GROMACS .gro file of C-alpha atoms in nm:
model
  334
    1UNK     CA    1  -2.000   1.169  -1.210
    2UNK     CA    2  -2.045   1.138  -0.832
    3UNK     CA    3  -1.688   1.156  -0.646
    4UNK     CA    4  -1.562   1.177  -0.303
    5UNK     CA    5  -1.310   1.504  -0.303
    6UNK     CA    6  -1.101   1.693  -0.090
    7UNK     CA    7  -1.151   2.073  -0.077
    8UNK     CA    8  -0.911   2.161   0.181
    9UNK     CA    9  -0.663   2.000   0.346
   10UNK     CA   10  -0.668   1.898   0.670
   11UNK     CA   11  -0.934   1.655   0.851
   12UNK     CA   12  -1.295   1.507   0.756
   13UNK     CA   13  -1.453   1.827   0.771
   14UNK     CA   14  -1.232   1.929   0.399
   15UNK     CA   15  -1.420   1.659   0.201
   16UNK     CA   16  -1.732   1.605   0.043
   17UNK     CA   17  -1.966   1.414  -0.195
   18UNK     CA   18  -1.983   1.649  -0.504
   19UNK     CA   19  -2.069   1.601  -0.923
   20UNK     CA   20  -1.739   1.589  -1.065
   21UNK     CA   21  -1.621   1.625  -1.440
   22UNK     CA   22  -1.590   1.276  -1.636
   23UNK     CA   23  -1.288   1.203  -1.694
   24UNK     CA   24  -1.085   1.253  -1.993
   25UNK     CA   25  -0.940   0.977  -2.196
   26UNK     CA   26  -0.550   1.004  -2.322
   27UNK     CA   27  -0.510   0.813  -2.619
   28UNK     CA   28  -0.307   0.545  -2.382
   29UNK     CA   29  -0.555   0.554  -2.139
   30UNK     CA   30  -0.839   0.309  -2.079
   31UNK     CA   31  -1.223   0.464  -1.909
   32UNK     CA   32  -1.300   0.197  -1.640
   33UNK     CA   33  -1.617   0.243  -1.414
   34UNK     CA   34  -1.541   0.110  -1.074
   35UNK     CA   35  -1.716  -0.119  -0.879
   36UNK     CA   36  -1.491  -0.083  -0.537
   37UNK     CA   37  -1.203   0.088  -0.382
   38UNK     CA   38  -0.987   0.010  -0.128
   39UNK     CA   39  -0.950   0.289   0.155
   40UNK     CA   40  -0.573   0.297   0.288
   41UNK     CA   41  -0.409   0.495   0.553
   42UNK     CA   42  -0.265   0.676   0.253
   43UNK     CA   43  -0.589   0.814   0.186
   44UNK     CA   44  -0.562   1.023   0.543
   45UNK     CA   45  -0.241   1.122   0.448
   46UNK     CA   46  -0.308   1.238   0.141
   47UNK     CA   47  -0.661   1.428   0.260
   48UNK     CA   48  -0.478   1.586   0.580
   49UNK     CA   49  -0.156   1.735   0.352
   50UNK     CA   50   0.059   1.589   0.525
   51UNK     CA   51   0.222   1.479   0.177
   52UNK     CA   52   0.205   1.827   0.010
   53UNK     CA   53   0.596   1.832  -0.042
   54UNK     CA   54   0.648   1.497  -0.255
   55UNK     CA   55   0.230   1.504  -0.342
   56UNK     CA   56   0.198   1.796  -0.486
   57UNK     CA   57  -0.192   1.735  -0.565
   58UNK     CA   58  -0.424   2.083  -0.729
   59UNK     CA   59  -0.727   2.083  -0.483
   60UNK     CA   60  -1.036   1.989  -0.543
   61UNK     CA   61  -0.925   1.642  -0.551
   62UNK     CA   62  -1.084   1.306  -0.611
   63UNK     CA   63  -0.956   1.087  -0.342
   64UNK     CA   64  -0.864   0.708  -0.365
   65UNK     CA   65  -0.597   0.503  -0.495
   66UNK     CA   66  -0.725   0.141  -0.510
   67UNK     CA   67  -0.946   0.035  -0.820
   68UNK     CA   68  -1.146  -0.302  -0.934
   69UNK     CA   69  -1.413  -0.231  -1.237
   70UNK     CA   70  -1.563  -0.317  -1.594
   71UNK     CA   71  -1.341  -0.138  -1.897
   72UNK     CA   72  -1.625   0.112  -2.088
   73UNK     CA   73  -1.383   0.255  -2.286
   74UNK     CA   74  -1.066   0.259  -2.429
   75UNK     CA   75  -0.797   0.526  -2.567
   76UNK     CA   76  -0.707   0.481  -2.998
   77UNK     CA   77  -0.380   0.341  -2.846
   78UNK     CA   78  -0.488   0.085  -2.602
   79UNK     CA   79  -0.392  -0.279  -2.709
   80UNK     CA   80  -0.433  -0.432  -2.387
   81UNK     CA   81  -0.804  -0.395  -2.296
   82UNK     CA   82  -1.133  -0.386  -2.491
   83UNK     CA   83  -1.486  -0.279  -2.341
   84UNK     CA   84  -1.604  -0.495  -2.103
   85UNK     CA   85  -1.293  -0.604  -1.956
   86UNK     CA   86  -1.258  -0.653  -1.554
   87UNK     CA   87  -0.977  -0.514  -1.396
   88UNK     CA   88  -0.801  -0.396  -1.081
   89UNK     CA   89  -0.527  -0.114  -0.999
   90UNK     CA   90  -0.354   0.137  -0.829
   91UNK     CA   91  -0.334   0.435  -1.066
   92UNK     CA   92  -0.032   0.593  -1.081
   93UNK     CA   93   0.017   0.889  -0.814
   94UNK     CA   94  -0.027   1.135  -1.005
   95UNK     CA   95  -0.351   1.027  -1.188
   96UNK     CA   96  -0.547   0.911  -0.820
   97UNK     CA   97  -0.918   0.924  -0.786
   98UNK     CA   98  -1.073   0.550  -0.712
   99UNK     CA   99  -1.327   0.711  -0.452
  100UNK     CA  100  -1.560   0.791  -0.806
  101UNK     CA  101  -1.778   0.653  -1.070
  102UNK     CA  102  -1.531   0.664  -1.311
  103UNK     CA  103  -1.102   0.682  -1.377
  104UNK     CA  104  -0.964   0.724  -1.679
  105UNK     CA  105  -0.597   0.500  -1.612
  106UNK     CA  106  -0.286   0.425  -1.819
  107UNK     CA  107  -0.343   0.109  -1.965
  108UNK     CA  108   0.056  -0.012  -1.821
  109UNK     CA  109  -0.098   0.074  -1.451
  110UNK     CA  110  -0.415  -0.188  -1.528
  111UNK     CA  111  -0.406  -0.553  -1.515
  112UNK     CA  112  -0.721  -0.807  -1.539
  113UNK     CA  113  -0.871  -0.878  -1.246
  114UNK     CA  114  -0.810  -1.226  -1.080
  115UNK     CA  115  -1.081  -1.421  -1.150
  116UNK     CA  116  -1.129  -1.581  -0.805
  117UNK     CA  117  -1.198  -1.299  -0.686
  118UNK     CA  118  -1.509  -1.023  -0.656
  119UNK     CA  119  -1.517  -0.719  -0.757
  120UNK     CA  120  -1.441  -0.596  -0.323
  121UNK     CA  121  -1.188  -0.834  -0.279
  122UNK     CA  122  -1.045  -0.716  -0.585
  123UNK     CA  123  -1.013  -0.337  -0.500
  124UNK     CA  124  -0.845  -0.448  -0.174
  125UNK     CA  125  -0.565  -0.552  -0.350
  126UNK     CA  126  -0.377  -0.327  -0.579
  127UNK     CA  127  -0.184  -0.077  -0.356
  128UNK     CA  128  -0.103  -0.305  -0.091
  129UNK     CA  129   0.032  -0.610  -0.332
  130UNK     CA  130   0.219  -0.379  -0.536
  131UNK     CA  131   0.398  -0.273  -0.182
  132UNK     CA  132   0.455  -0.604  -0.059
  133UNK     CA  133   0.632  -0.746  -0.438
  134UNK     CA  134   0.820  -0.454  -0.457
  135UNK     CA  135   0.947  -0.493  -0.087
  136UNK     CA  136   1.009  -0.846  -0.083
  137UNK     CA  137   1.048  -0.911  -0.444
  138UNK     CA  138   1.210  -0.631  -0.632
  139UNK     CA  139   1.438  -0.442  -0.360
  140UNK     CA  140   1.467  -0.750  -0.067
  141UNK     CA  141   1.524  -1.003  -0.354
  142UNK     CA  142   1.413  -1.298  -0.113
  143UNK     CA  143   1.490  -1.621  -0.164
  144UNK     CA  144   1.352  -1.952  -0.030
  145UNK     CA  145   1.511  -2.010   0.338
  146UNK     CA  146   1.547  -1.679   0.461
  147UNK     CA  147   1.426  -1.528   0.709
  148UNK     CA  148   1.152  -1.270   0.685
  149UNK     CA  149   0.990  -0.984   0.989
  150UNK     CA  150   0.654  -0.866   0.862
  151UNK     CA  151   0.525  -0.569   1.094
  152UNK     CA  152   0.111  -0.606   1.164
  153UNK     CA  153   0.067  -0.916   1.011
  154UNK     CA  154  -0.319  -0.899   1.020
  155UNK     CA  155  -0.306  -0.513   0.879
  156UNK     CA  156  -0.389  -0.457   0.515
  157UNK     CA  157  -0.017  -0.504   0.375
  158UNK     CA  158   0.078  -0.723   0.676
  159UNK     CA  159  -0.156  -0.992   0.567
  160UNK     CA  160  -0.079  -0.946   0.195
  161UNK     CA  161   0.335  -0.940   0.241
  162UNK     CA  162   0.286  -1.255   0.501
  163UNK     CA  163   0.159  -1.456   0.249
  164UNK     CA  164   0.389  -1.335  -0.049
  165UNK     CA  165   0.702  -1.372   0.181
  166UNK     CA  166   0.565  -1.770   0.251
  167UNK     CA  167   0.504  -1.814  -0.132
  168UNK     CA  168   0.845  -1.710  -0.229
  169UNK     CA  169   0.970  -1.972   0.026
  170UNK     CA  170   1.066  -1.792   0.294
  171UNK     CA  171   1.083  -1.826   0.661
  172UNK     CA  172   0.831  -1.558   0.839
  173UNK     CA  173   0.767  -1.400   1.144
  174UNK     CA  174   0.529  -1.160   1.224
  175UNK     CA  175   0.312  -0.931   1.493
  176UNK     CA  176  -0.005  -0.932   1.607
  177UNK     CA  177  -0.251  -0.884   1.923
  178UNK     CA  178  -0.395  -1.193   2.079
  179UNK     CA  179  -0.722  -1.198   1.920
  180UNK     CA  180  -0.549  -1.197   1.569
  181UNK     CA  181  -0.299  -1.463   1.612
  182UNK     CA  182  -0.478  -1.774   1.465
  183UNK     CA  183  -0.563  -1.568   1.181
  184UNK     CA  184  -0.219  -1.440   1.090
  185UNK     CA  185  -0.069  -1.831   1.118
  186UNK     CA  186  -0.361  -1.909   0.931
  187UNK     CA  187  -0.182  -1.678   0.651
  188UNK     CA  188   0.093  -1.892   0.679
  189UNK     CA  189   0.301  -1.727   0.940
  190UNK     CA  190   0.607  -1.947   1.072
  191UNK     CA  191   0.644  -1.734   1.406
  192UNK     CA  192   0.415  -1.516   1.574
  193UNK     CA  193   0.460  -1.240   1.855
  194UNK     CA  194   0.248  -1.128   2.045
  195UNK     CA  195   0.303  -0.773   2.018
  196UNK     CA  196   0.085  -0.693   2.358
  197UNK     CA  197   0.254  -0.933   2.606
  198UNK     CA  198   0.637  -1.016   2.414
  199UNK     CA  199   0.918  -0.769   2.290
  200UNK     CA  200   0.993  -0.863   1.900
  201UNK     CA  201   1.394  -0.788   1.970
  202UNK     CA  202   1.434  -1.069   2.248
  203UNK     CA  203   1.290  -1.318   2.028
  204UNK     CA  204   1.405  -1.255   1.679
  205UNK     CA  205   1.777  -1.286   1.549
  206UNK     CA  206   1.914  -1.332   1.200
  207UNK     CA  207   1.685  -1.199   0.992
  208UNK     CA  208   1.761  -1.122   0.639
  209UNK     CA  209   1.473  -0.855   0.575
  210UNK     CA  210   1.279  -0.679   0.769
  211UNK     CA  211   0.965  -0.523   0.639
  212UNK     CA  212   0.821  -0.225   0.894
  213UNK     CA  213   0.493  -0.042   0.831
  214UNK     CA  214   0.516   0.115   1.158
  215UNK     CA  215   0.750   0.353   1.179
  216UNK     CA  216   0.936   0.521   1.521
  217UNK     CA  217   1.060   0.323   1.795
  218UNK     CA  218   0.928  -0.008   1.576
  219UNK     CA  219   1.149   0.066   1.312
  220UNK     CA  220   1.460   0.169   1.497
  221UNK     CA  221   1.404  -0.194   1.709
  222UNK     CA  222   1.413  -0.372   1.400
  223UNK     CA  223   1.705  -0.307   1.283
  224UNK     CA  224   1.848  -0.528   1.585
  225UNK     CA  225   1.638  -0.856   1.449
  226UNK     CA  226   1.861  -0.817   1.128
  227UNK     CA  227   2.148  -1.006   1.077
  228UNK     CA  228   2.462  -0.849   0.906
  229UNK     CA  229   2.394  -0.723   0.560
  230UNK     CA  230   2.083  -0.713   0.651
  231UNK     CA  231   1.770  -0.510   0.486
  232UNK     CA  232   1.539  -0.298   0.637
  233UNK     CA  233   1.239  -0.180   0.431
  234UNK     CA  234   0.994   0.071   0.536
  235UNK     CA  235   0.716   0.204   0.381
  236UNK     CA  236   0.669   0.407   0.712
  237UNK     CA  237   0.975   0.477   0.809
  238UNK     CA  238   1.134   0.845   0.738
  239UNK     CA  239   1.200   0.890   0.366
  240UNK     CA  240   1.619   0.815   0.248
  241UNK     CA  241   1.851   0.990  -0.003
  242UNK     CA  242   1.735   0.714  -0.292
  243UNK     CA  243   1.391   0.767  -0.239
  244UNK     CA  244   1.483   1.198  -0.300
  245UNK     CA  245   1.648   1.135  -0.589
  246UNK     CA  246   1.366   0.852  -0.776
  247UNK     CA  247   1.112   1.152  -0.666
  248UNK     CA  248   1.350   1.415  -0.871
  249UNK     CA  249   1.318   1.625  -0.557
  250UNK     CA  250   1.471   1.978  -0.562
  251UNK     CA  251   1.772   2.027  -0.351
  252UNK     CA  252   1.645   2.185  -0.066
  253UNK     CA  253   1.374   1.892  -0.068
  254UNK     CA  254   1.670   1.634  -0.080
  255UNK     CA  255   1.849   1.803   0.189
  256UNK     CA  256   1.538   1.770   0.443
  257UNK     CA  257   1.481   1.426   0.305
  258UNK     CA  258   1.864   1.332   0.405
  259UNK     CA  259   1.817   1.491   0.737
  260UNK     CA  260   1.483   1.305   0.837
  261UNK     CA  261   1.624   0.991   0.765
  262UNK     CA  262   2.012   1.027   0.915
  263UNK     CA  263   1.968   0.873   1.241
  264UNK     CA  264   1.805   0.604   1.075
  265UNK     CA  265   2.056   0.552   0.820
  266UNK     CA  266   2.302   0.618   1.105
  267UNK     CA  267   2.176   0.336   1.318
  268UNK     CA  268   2.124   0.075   1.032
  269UNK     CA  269   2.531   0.103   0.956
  270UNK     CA  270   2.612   0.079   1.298
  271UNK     CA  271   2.453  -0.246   1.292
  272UNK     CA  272   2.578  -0.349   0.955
  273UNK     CA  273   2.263  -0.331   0.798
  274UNK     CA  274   2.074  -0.122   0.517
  275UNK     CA  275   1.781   0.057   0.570
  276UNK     CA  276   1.541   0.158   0.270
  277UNK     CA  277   1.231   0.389   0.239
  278UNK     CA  278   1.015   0.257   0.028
  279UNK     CA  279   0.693   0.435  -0.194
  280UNK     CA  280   0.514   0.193  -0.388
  281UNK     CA  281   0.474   0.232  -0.776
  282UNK     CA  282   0.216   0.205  -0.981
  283UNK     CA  283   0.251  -0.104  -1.235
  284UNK     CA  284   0.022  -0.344  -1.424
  285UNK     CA  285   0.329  -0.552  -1.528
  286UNK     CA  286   0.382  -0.640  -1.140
  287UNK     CA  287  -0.042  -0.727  -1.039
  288UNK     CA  288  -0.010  -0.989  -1.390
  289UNK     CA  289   0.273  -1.152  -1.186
  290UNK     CA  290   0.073  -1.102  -0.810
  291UNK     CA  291  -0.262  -1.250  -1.040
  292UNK     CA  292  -0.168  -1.597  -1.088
  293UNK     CA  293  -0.051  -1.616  -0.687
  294UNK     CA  294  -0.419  -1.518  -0.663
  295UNK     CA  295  -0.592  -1.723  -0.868
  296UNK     CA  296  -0.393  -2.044  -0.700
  297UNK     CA  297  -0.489  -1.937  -0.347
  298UNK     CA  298  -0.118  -1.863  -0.281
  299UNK     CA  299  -0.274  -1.496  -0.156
  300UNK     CA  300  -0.594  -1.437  -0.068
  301UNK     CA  301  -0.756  -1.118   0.028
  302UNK     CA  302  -0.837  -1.007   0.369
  303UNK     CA  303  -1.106  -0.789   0.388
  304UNK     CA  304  -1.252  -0.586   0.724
  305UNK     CA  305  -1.564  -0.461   0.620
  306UNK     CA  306  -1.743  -0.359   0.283
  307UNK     CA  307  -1.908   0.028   0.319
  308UNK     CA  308  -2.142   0.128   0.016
  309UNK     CA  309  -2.028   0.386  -0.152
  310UNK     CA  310  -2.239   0.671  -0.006
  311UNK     CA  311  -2.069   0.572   0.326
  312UNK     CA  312  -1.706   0.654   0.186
  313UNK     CA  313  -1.645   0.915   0.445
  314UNK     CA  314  -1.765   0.663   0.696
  315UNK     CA  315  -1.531   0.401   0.610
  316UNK     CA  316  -1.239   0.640   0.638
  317UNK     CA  317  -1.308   0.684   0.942
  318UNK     CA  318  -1.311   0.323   0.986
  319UNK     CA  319  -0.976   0.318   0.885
  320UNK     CA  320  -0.844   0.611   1.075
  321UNK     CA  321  -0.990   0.511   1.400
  322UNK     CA  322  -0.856   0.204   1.387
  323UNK     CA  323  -1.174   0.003   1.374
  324UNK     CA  324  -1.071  -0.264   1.098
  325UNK     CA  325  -0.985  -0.600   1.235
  326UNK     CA  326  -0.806  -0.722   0.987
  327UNK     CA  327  -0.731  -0.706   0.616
  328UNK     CA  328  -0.849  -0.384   0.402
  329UNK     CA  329  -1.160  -0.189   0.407
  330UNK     CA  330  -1.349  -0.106   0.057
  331UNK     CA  331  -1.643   0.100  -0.063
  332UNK     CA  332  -1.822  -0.035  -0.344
  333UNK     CA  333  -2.078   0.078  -0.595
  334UNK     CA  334  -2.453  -0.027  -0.541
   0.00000   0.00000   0.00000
């Protein structure tokens, strides 16, 4: 099959178009071939190593991590799927590879696509829904009437967690530049600042969660937006004792980890708040829930720009130079 795969780590230059090996199918695993991927700053990390100690990929590897395609086979245990099936996800971390003809996927990391939605507005999806529901759903626990902080609401998990934060009833406030303003409130943003011209901490106070895909002095300002007992959530942020031991890091691993993230951790109790590092999971369970939110228009995909999938290493630059507008860019099969 063709694939996109790095070779070496570090920039551009280690990855190529190359014939790859088809993959093999587990007997819980289900053979989709993929119409689009989404292309995520993750993708940069991954390709430049700059995740080697919890990523601890075998190189060549297929890069990628967001899926939408047609089911063209399926494993002697799959009950979920049959041929022909469409359907989105981010395959677990371990098992990545979307930039390709073909993945062979878990069939409990696979969900059927919304059906609002094509095939590219599908793939843009996965890995940054998944983020935002475990953010604001499974650690944040929002409920309707509080107060929310999205970071970059017009960025590809901004403009996802905006409108999941609105449709679980809270209050939200967000970032963004001038030009992206209208489209951010048209997400449903309660509050917008104008990141170019306003400083976030003289406006904001109260907030119950705080979700930060920034990182540096963005995060350590947020924590000052919080009210007491008070959550911070980053997916950006320097990674925290919890997020060591869910890895089953070694000790020397958890001890760096702890380290990195003690002046955070430092600052948030100083304030009387929490902070969290946060590494989304794969699960198909959690996109079935995010699906019918789709379906009703509740969320609604924001997509940059569709590359075909010759261009791949084209759109990653996209990405990395910060060319997208707004939403997600995706590569997809002609």
């Amino acid at each position: 099959m063709k694939a996109f795969m790095v070779e070496k780590y570090g920039d551009q230059t280690g990855m190529r178009a190359a014939e790859a090996p088809d993959p093999q199918v587990g007997a819980d695993d289900v053979l989709v071939k993929i119409h689009a991927a989404g292309v995520n700053p993750l993708d940069m990390k991954i390709r430049n190593g700059d995740l080697k100690a919890i990523l601890p990929y075998r190189l060549p590897l297929v890069l990628g991590n967001d899926l939408a395609g047609t089911v063209v086979r399926v494993g002697s245990s799959v009950d979920r799927f049959a041929v022909g099936d469409e359907v989105y996800a981010r395959p677990d971390k371990d098992r990545i590879g979307t930039f390709a003809e073909l993945i062979a996927v878990h069939q409990d990391d696979l969900a059927p696509k919304p059906a609002t939605l094509t095939m590219a507005e599908a793939a843009s999806l996965p890995l940054v829904a998944l983020t935002a529901w475990q953010a604001l759903v499974e650690r944040a626990r929002v409920q309707p009437g509080q107060k929310v902080f999205i970071h970059a609401g017009a960025g590809g998990l901004g403009s996802i967690a905006v409108q999941l934060a609105k449709a679980l009833g809270a209050y939200v406030a967000t970032t963004a530049s001038t030009a992206k303003v209208d489209l951010v409130k048209g997400l449903g943003a309660d509050e917008v600042i104008d990141y170019r011209t306003q400083d976030f901490t003289e406006i904001l106070h109260g907030y119950d969660v705080v979700l930060d895909s920034l990182g540096g002095e963005d995060l350590a300002k947020s924590l000052r937006v919080l009210k007491p007992g008070g959550t911070a959530i980053s997916v950006a942020g320097p990674p925290d004792p919890a997020f060591a031991r869910e890895l089953g890091a070694n000790p020397i691993l958890r001890l760096a980890m702890s380290a990195l993230s003690f002046r955070t951790r430092r600052n948030a109790r100083r304030h009387g708040v929490r902070y969290s590092f946060l590494f989304m999971k794969a699960s198909g369970d959690q996109l079935r829930e995010l699906t019918p939110l789709i379906d009703a228009g509740k969320i609604r995909p924001v997509v940059d720009r569709v590359f075909p999938f010759e261009e791949t290493l084209q759109a990653m630059e996209h990405v990395e130079r910060g060319r997208a507008k707004a939403g997600k860019v995706v590569v997809a099969m002609t």
